[in-house]
Coordinates of C-alpha atoms in Angstrom, one line a residue:
M1 CA 1.0 10.9 -44.4
T2 CA -0.9 12.6 -40.8
V3 CA 0.7 10.5 -37.4
T4 CA -2.5 10.5 -34.7
R5 CA -0.9 10.3 -31.6
P6 CA -2.7 8.9 -28.9
P7 CA -5.2 10.0 -26.6
G8 CA -3.7 12.1 -23.6
F9 CA -4.8 11.9 -19.6
P10 CA -7.7 13.9 -19.1
P11 CA -7.4 17.5 -17.2
G12 CA -7.9 17.5 -13.8
F13 CA -5.9 14.2 -13.7
L14 CA -4.0 13.6 -10.3
W15 CA -0.6 13.0 -10.6
G16 CA 1.6 12.1 -8.0
A17 CA 3.8 10.4 -6.0
A18 CA 3.6 8.1 -2.9
T19 CA 6.6 7.0 0.1
A20 CA 5.1 5.7 3.7
A21 CA 6.5 6.8 7.5
Y22 CA 8.9 3.9 8.2
Q23 CA 10.2 3.8 5.4
I24 CA 11.2 7.3 5.2
E25 CA 10.9 9.5 8.0
G26 CA 13.8 8.1 10.7
A27 CA 13.8 10.3 13.7
A28 CA 12.4 6.9 15.8
R29 CA 13.4 7.5 19.2
E30 CA 12.6 11.9 19.2
D31 CA 9.7 13.8 19.7
G32 CA 7.9 11.8 21.4
R33 CA 7.0 8.8 19.0
T34 CA 6.9 5.1 20.6
L35 CA 8.7 1.5 19.6
S36 CA 5.8 0.5 16.7
I37 CA 6.3 -2.9 15.7
W38 CA 8.8 -2.6 12.9
D39 CA 11.1 -1.0 15.4
A40 CA 10.6 -4.4 17.1
F41 CA 10.7 -7.0 14.5
C42 CA 13.9 -5.3 12.7
R43 CA 15.3 -6.4 15.7
M44 CA 14.9 -9.7 15.6
P45 CA 17.4 -11.6 14.2
G46 CA 17.3 -12.7 10.9
R47 CA 14.3 -11.0 10.0
V48 CA 15.3 -8.4 7.7
L49 CA 18.5 -8.1 5.6
G50 CA 21.6 -6.7 6.8
G51 CA 19.9 -6.6 9.7
D52 CA 18.3 -3.1 8.9
T53 CA 15.8 -0.8 10.8
G54 CA 13.8 2.3 9.8
D55 CA 15.9 4.4 12.7
V56 CA 16.9 7.2 10.4
A57 CA 15.4 5.5 7.3
C58 CA 15.7 8.7 4.4
D59 CA 15.5 11.3 7.3
H60 CA 12.7 12.8 5.9
Y61 CA 11.6 14.3 9.7
H62 CA 13.8 16.5 9.5
R63 CA 14.7 17.3 5.6
C64 CA 11.0 17.3 4.3
A65 CA 11.3 20.9 3.5
E66 CA 14.1 19.5 1.0
D67 CA 11.3 16.7 -0.2
V68 CA 8.0 19.2 -1.0
R69 CA 10.9 21.4 -3.3
L70 CA 12.1 18.5 -4.9
M71 CA 8.6 17.0 -4.8
A72 CA 7.6 21.1 -6.7
G73 CA 10.1 20.8 -8.9
L74 CA 9.3 17.0 -10.9
G75 CA 5.4 19.5 -10.8
L76 CA 3.6 17.3 -9.0
G77 CA 0.0 17.7 -8.2
A78 CA -0.2 15.0 -5.3
Y79 CA 1.2 13.2 -2.4
R80 CA 0.3 10.8 -0.2
F81 CA 2.2 9.9 3.0
S82 CA 1.7 7.9 5.9
V83 CA 1.1 8.8 9.5
S84 CA 2.5 7.5 11.7
W85 CA 0.1 5.7 14.4
P86 CA 2.8 5.6 17.3
R87 CA 4.7 9.4 16.2
V88 CA 0.9 10.8 16.6
Q89 CA -0.5 8.6 19.8
P90 CA 2.2 6.6 21.4
T91 CA 1.4 3.8 22.4
G92 CA -1.9 3.4 20.7
R93 CA -4.2 4.0 23.2
G94 CA -4.7 8.4 24.8
P95 CA -4.5 11.6 23.7
A96 CA -2.3 12.9 20.7
N97 CA 0.8 13.7 20.7
P98 CA 0.8 17.1 19.6
R99 CA 4.8 17.3 18.6
G100 CA 4.2 14.5 16.4
L101 CA 0.9 16.3 14.8
D102 CA 2.2 19.8 14.1
F103 CA 5.4 18.1 11.9
Y104 CA 2.2 16.9 9.9
R105 CA 0.8 19.3 10.2
A106 CA 3.6 21.3 8.4
L107 CA 4.2 18.9 6.5
A108 CA 0.2 19.3 5.1
D109 CA 1.2 23.7 5.1
D110 CA 4.2 23.0 3.1
L111 CA 2.9 21.6 0.7
L112 CA -0.3 23.0 -0.2
A113 CA 1.4 26.6 0.0
H114 CA 3.5 24.6 -3.2
G115 CA 0.2 24.0 -5.6
I116 CA 0.5 19.7 -3.6
R117 CA -2.2 18.8 -2.9
P118 CA -1.4 16.2 0.6
V119 CA -3.8 12.7 0.2
V120 CA -3.2 11.1 3.6
T121 CA -3.1 7.3 4.7
L122 CA -3.6 6.6 8.0
Y123 CA -2.8 3.2 8.9
H124 CA 0.7 1.8 6.8
W125 CA 1.9 -0.8 8.5
D126 CA 2.9 0.5 11.7
L127 CA 1.0 -0.6 14.5
P128 CA 2.2 0.4 17.8
E129 CA 4.3 -1.9 19.2
E130 CA 2.4 -1.6 23.0
L131 CA -1.5 -2.4 21.0
E132 CA 0.3 -5.7 19.3
E133 CA 2.0 -6.7 23.1
A134 CA -2.0 -5.8 23.7
G135 CA -3.3 -8.6 21.4
G136 CA -2.1 -6.9 18.1
W137 CA -4.8 -6.4 15.0
P138 CA -5.5 -10.1 16.1
A139 CA -7.6 -8.8 19.1
R140 CA -11.0 -6.0 19.0
E141 CA -9.8 -4.1 21.1
T142 CA -7.4 -2.5 18.3
A143 CA -10.0 -2.0 15.3
L144 CA -11.1 0.7 18.6
R145 CA -7.9 2.0 19.2
F146 CA -7.8 2.5 15.6
A147 CA -10.7 4.5 15.3
D148 CA -10.0 7.1 18.3
Y149 CA -6.4 7.6 16.1
A150 CA -8.6 8.3 12.9
R151 CA -10.7 11.2 15.3
L152 CA -7.3 13.2 15.7
V153 CA -5.7 12.7 13.0
G154 CA -8.6 14.3 11.0
E155 CA -9.7 16.6 14.3
A156 CA -6.1 18.1 13.6
L157 CA -6.0 18.1 9.1
G158 CA -9.0 17.9 8.5
D159 CA -9.2 21.5 7.4
R160 CA -5.9 20.9 5.0
V161 CA -6.9 17.5 4.1
G162 CA -9.6 16.4 1.9
L163 CA -8.3 13.4 0.2
W164 CA -8.9 10.0 3.4
T165 CA -7.6 6.7 3.6
T166 CA -8.1 4.6 6.3
L167 CA -6.1 1.3 5.3
N168 CA -3.3 0.1 2.9
E169 CA -2.6 -3.3 1.6
P170 CA -4.6 -4.4 4.8
W171 CA -3.6 -8.6 3.4
C172 CA -0.2 -8.0 4.0
S173 CA -0.6 -6.6 7.4
A174 CA -3.2 -9.6 8.5
F175 CA -1.3 -12.4 6.6
L176 CA 2.7 -11.7 5.8
G177 CA 2.4 -10.2 9.5
Y178 CA 0.4 -13.2 11.6
A179 CA 0.3 -16.3 9.3
A180 CA 3.2 -15.9 7.1
G181 CA 5.7 -13.9 9.4
V182 CA 7.6 -12.3 6.8
H183 CA 6.6 -8.5 7.7
A184 CA 5.8 -6.9 11.6
P185 CA 4.4 -8.4 13.8
G186 CA 6.2 -12.2 12.5
R187 CA 3.4 -14.3 13.4
Q188 CA 2.2 -17.4 12.2
D189 CA -1.0 -18.3 13.5
P190 CA -3.4 -19.0 9.8
A191 CA -6.1 -18.4 12.6
A192 CA -4.7 -15.5 14.0
A193 CA -4.4 -13.9 10.4
L194 CA -8.1 -14.2 9.5
R195 CA -8.9 -12.0 12.4
A196 CA -6.7 -9.9 12.0
A197 CA -8.2 -9.5 8.4
H198 CA -11.9 -9.1 9.8
H199 CA -10.7 -6.5 13.2
L200 CA -8.7 -4.5 9.6
N201 CA -12.1 -4.4 8.0
L202 CA -13.8 -3.6 11.5
A203 CA -10.9 -0.7 11.8
H204 CA -11.9 0.1 8.9
G205 CA -14.8 1.2 9.0
L206 CA -15.2 2.4 12.2
A207 CA -12.5 4.7 11.3
C208 CA -15.0 6.3 8.6
G209 CA -17.4 7.6 10.9
A210 CA -15.0 8.4 13.5
L211 CA -13.9 10.6 10.4
R212 CA -17.0 11.9 9.4
T213 CA -17.4 13.1 13.1
V214 CA -14.4 15.6 12.3
L215 CA -14.1 16.1 8.8
P216 CA -15.4 18.8 6.1
A217 CA -18.4 17.6 4.5
T218 CA -16.2 18.0 1.6
A219 CA -13.9 15.7 2.7
R220 CA -13.7 12.5 1.0
L221 CA -12.9 8.7 2.8
S222 CA -11.4 5.7 0.9
V223 CA -9.3 3.1 1.6
T224 CA -6.8 1.2 -0.6
L225 CA -6.2 -2.3 -1.9
N226 CA -3.6 -4.4 -3.3
P227 CA -5.9 -6.7 -4.9
G228 CA -4.7 -10.1 -6.8
V229 CA -4.7 -10.9 -10.2
V230 CA -5.3 -13.9 -10.6
R231 CA -4.8 -16.3 -12.9
A232 CA -5.1 -20.0 -12.9
R233 CA -2.5 -21.5 -14.8
T234 CA -4.5 -23.7 -17.2
G235 CA -8.7 -24.1 -18.1
S236 CA -8.7 -27.1 -15.5
C237 CA -10.9 -27.8 -13.1
A238 CA -9.1 -27.9 -10.7
D239 CA -6.9 -24.9 -11.1
L240 CA -9.6 -22.7 -11.2
D241 CA -10.5 -23.8 -8.0
A242 CA -7.3 -22.8 -7.5
Q243 CA -7.9 -19.7 -8.8
R244 CA -11.4 -19.0 -7.0
R245 CA -9.0 -20.0 -3.7
I246 CA -6.4 -16.9 -3.7
D247 CA -8.9 -15.0 -5.2
A248 CA -11.0 -15.5 -2.1
L249 CA -8.1 -14.6 0.1
A250 CA -6.5 -11.9 -1.9
T251 CA -9.3 -9.5 -2.7
R252 CA -12.3 -10.5 -1.7
I253 CA -12.1 -10.9 1.4
F254 CA -12.1 -7.1 2.1
T255 CA -14.5 -6.4 -1.1
G256 CA -17.0 -8.9 0.3
P257 CA -18.1 -6.7 3.7
L258 CA -15.6 -3.9 2.3
L259 CA -17.6 -2.9 -1.0
H260 CA -20.8 -6.1 -1.1
G261 CA -21.4 -6.0 3.5
A262 CA -20.6 -9.5 3.8
Y263 CA -17.5 -12.3 3.6
P264 CA -18.3 -15.0 0.6
A265 CA -19.6 -18.2 1.1
D266 CA -17.0 -19.8 -0.9
L267 CA -14.5 -18.2 1.8
L268 CA -16.3 -19.2 5.4
A269 CA -16.3 -22.1 3.5
D270 CA -12.8 -22.9 2.2
T271 CA -11.2 -21.5 6.0
R272 CA -13.7 -23.7 7.6
R273 CA -11.3 -26.2 9.5
I274 CA -8.9 -23.2 10.3
T275 CA -12.0 -20.9 12.3
D276 CA -15.3 -20.4 12.7
W277 CA -15.9 -17.1 12.4
S278 CA -17.3 -16.3 15.7
F279 CA -15.6 -13.1 16.0
V280 CA -17.8 -11.6 13.1
R281 CA -20.7 -10.3 16.2
D282 CA -23.7 -8.8 14.7
G283 CA -23.5 -5.4 12.8
D284 CA -20.3 -6.0 11.4
T285 CA -19.9 -5.7 8.3
D286 CA -22.7 -3.2 8.4
V287 CA -19.8 -1.0 10.1
I288 CA -17.5 -2.7 7.9
K289 CA -19.6 -1.0 4.4
H290 CA -19.7 2.5 5.8
P291 CA -20.0 4.3 2.2
L292 CA -17.4 5.2 0.0
D293 CA -16.1 8.6 -2.2
A294 CA -13.6 7.1 -3.9
L295 CA -10.9 3.1 -3.9
G296 CA -7.3 2.9 -4.1
L297 CA -5.6 0.3 -6.2
N298 CA -1.4 -1.1 -6.0
Y299 CA -0.3 -3.2 -8.8
Y300 CA 2.7 -4.2 -9.5
A301 CA 2.5 -8.0 -10.8
P302 CA 0.0 -10.6 -11.5
T303 CA -0.1 -13.6 -9.8
V304 CA -0.5 -17.2 -11.8
V305 CA -1.7 -20.7 -10.1
S306 CA -2.5 -24.3 -10.4
A307 CA -3.8 -26.9 -8.0
A308 CA -0.7 -29.2 -6.5
T309 CA -0.2 -33.2 -7.4
D310 CA 1.6 -35.1 -5.7
N311 CA 4.8 -34.1 -7.5
D312 CA 5.5 -30.9 -6.6
P313 CA 6.9 -29.3 -3.7
P314 CA 4.9 -27.5 -1.2
A315 CA 4.5 -23.9 -2.2
H316 CA 6.1 -22.2 0.2
G317 CA 9.9 -22.3 1.9
G318 CA 7.9 -21.6 5.2
P319 CA 4.5 -21.0 6.5
S320 CA 1.9 -20.1 4.5
P321 CA 0.4 -16.4 4.2
W322 CA -2.2 -18.3 1.7
P323 CA -5.1 -20.5 5.1
G324 CA -6.9 -22.7 3.8
A325 CA -4.8 -22.2 0.2
E326 CA -2.2 -24.9 1.1
R327 CA -2.8 -26.6 -2.2
V328 CA -2.0 -24.0 -4.5
V329 CA 1.4 -23.9 -5.8
F330 CA 2.2 -20.8 -7.1
H331 CA 4.4 -20.2 -11.2
Q332 CA 6.4 -16.8 -11.9
P333 CA 4.6 -16.2 -15.7
P334 CA 6.8 -16.0 -18.4
G335 CA 8.9 -11.8 -19.2
K336 CA 10.9 -9.6 -17.6
R337 CA 11.5 -9.2 -13.7
T338 CA 12.4 -6.2 -11.5
A339 CA 14.2 -6.3 -9.0
M340 CA 12.2 -7.8 -6.7
D341 CA 12.1 -11.0 -8.9
W342 CA 8.4 -10.1 -10.3
A343 CA 7.2 -10.4 -13.3
V344 CA 7.1 -7.1 -16.0
D345 CA 3.1 -6.8 -17.2
P346 CA 1.0 -4.4 -17.2
T347 CA -2.3 -6.0 -19.0
G348 CA -2.5 -6.7 -15.0
L349 CA -3.8 -3.3 -13.8
H350 CA -5.7 -3.0 -17.2
E351 CA -7.2 -6.2 -15.5
M352 CA -7.9 -5.5 -12.2
L353 CA -9.2 -1.6 -13.1
M354 CA -11.7 -3.5 -15.8
R355 CA -13.1 -5.5 -12.7
F356 CA -13.7 -3.0 -9.9
T357 CA -15.1 -0.9 -12.8
R358 CA -17.7 -3.2 -13.2
E359 CA -17.8 -4.3 -9.3
T360 CA -19.0 -0.5 -8.5
P361 CA -19.9 1.2 -11.1
G362 CA -19.8 4.8 -10.1
L363 CA -17.0 4.9 -7.3
P364 CA -14.3 6.3 -8.9
L365 CA -10.2 4.9 -8.1
Y366 CA -7.1 6.0 -8.1
V367 CA -4.0 3.8 -8.7
T368 CA -2.2 5.0 -5.5
E369 CA 0.6 2.9 -6.1
N370 CA 2.6 0.9 -9.3
G371 CA 6.1 1.7 -10.0
A372 CA 9.1 -1.3 -9.6
A373 CA 12.1 -1.9 -8.0
Y374 CA 15.8 -1.7 -9.8
D375 CA 19.9 -2.4 -9.1
D376 CA 20.1 2.1 -9.2
K377 CA 23.5 3.3 -9.4
P378 CA 25.2 6.6 -9.5
D379 CA 27.1 7.3 -12.7
A380 CA 31.3 8.6 -13.1
G381 CA 29.0 11.5 -13.5
G382 CA 26.8 11.0 -10.2
R383 CA 23.7 10.9 -12.6
V384 CA 21.5 7.6 -11.7
H385 CA 19.5 6.4 -15.3
D386 CA 17.2 4.3 -14.7
P387 CA 15.7 3.2 -18.7
E388 CA 14.1 -0.2 -17.4
R389 CA 11.7 1.7 -14.4
I390 CA 10.7 4.2 -17.6
A391 CA 10.2 1.3 -20.0
Y392 CA 7.6 -0.5 -17.0
V393 CA 6.0 3.0 -16.0
R394 CA 5.4 3.5 -19.5
A395 CA 3.6 0.6 -20.2
H396 CA 1.6 0.9 -16.3
L397 CA 0.2 4.0 -18.0
Q398 CA -1.1 3.1 -20.8
A399 CA -2.6 0.4 -19.7
V400 CA -4.1 2.9 -17.5
L401 CA -5.3 4.8 -20.5
R402 CA -6.6 2.0 -22.5
A403 CA -8.8 1.1 -19.4
L404 CA -10.3 5.1 -19.2
A405 CA -11.3 4.5 -23.6
E406 CA -13.2 1.3 -21.8
G407 CA -15.0 3.1 -19.1
A408 CA -12.5 3.0 -15.9
D409 CA -13.7 6.1 -13.5
V410 CA -9.6 6.7 -12.9
R411 CA -8.8 9.6 -11.2
G412 CA -5.4 9.4 -10.9
Y413 CA -1.5 8.0 -10.1
F414 CA 0.7 7.3 -7.4
L415 CA 3.9 6.7 -8.0
W416 CA 6.0 4.1 -5.8
S417 CA 7.9 5.0 -4.3
L418 CA 8.8 8.9 -4.8
L419 CA 12.6 8.0 -2.9
D420 CA 14.5 4.6 -2.2
N421 CA 13.3 3.9 0.6
F422 CA 14.0 0.9 3.4
E423 CA 11.7 -1.3 2.0
W424 CA 10.5 -4.0 4.5
A425 CA 12.1 -7.2 5.3
Y426 CA 14.5 -6.4 2.3
G427 CA 15.8 -3.6 3.7
Y428 CA 17.6 -1.0 2.3
S429 CA 18.4 -3.8 -0.9
K430 CA 16.1 -3.2 -2.8
R431 CA 15.1 0.9 -4.8
F432 CA 11.4 1.6 -5.8
G433 CA 12.3 5.6 -5.7
M434 CA 12.3 7.8 -9.2
V435 CA 15.2 10.2 -6.1
Y436 CA 17.8 7.6 -5.5
V437 CA 18.9 8.7 -1.5
D438 CA 22.7 8.4 -1.3
Y439 CA 22.1 6.5 2.5
A440 CA 25.2 8.1 3.8
T441 CA 24.7 11.3 3.1
Q442 CA 21.1 11.1 2.6
A443 CA 22.0 12.9 -0.2
R444 CA 18.6 13.0 -3.5
I445 CA 19.6 12.4 -7.1
P446 CA 16.6 13.0 -8.8
K447 CA 16.8 9.7 -11.5
S448 CA 16.3 10.1 -14.5
S449 CA 12.9 8.4 -14.2
A450 CA 12.1 11.9 -12.0
Q451 CA 12.3 13.6 -15.2
W452 CA 10.7 11.7 -17.3
Y453 CA 7.6 11.5 -14.6
A454 CA 7.7 15.6 -14.5
R455 CA 7.4 15.5 -18.4
V456 CA 4.8 13.2 -18.4
V457 CA 2.7 15.2 -15.6
R458 CA 2.6 17.9 -17.4
T459 CA 2.2 16.8 -20.9
G460 CA -0.6 14.4 -19.8
R461 CA 1.3 12.0 -21.7
P462 CA 3.5 8.8 -21.8
D463 CA 5.3 9.1 -25.0

């Protein structure tokens, strides 16, 4: 009997890994870098587990050549990294810091020399602290400053970088940072969070316009979202309405203006008691709806919701990251969990890819983050085996293959993350990397998942 192997990924599919500046770079006070909101947040008592900070992190700022060699050894075709705004433009205003730009020029050059495409994210949550003190993302001025910063980076790296991402997961920046307060800057103001969401959208549009004035015509612009894969617990009208409310706040608050040129009417109605949305000025949505060349999508787990009943406890132990949806209850899906207590459910990735295939036909998609944290430890021989991560990634790559077979135009996949790193409010307690980092010595140990992923990159088959 002939056994037919499942099809692999198409030729030219972009295989990569992703990181973020504050999570790996360290060198927090070197070569002209000023403080970011995460530097400030880490110093607020009780905000980050163990009092951890990103001051040193993985020391990538000093070890980037070693890390590029590591990527090359794995055969990666691309590396998605973020630029530190306070390293490139201290305080968020004025001219560029040459030493900051030189670091990213050298990184991009080294990647290219090893056959690895640099993919740049301009903002992965490290707003300069001085801009936060002047109002942060709830202030319109921050969007204008972001466009200036984008132009500076575009001028410096435009001859090296072909794929650009403006923002990473603006939902987290707006709602975890300004509504729930569990991320930097730690504010708890639902109205401010909604203003922040709009100004992040506006910053994206303004940055795209600024980049187009300095980048080659061949450069491609994108944004990376973490859309909610929101499922109603039951088919009741109340639970379906809860699903609608969370989808509006998790996804359509961004895709509405970014892709379709308007905020959803139901979102405006749901939040009218919190804000009148007067901060949206005439012409803003035209700026936000700048033509995109690609869309980045991050996926980890689905969300299950229901409408609250009188017997339900409060949905959150503290302030909610869901303004206008306080009567929605969140549920853990059944099945396996990662060390983050997130469900392992690759069907959500397939669902997400097919949603955007329907909603944005003709727009190429990239899975810009997907991965899992597990409690990885070296064995007696110094090796790190992580079969759970291999199983997680394999199942999610098979979901991508299924989406491709059904017509999704998925061009690449970036594993989160290259290295174990500073996991925001969890500090160094969670390990997402396919490379183990001994934080005491900064030694890098490729885990078994790294070797497995290298084979997938080489063969195009997640067997």
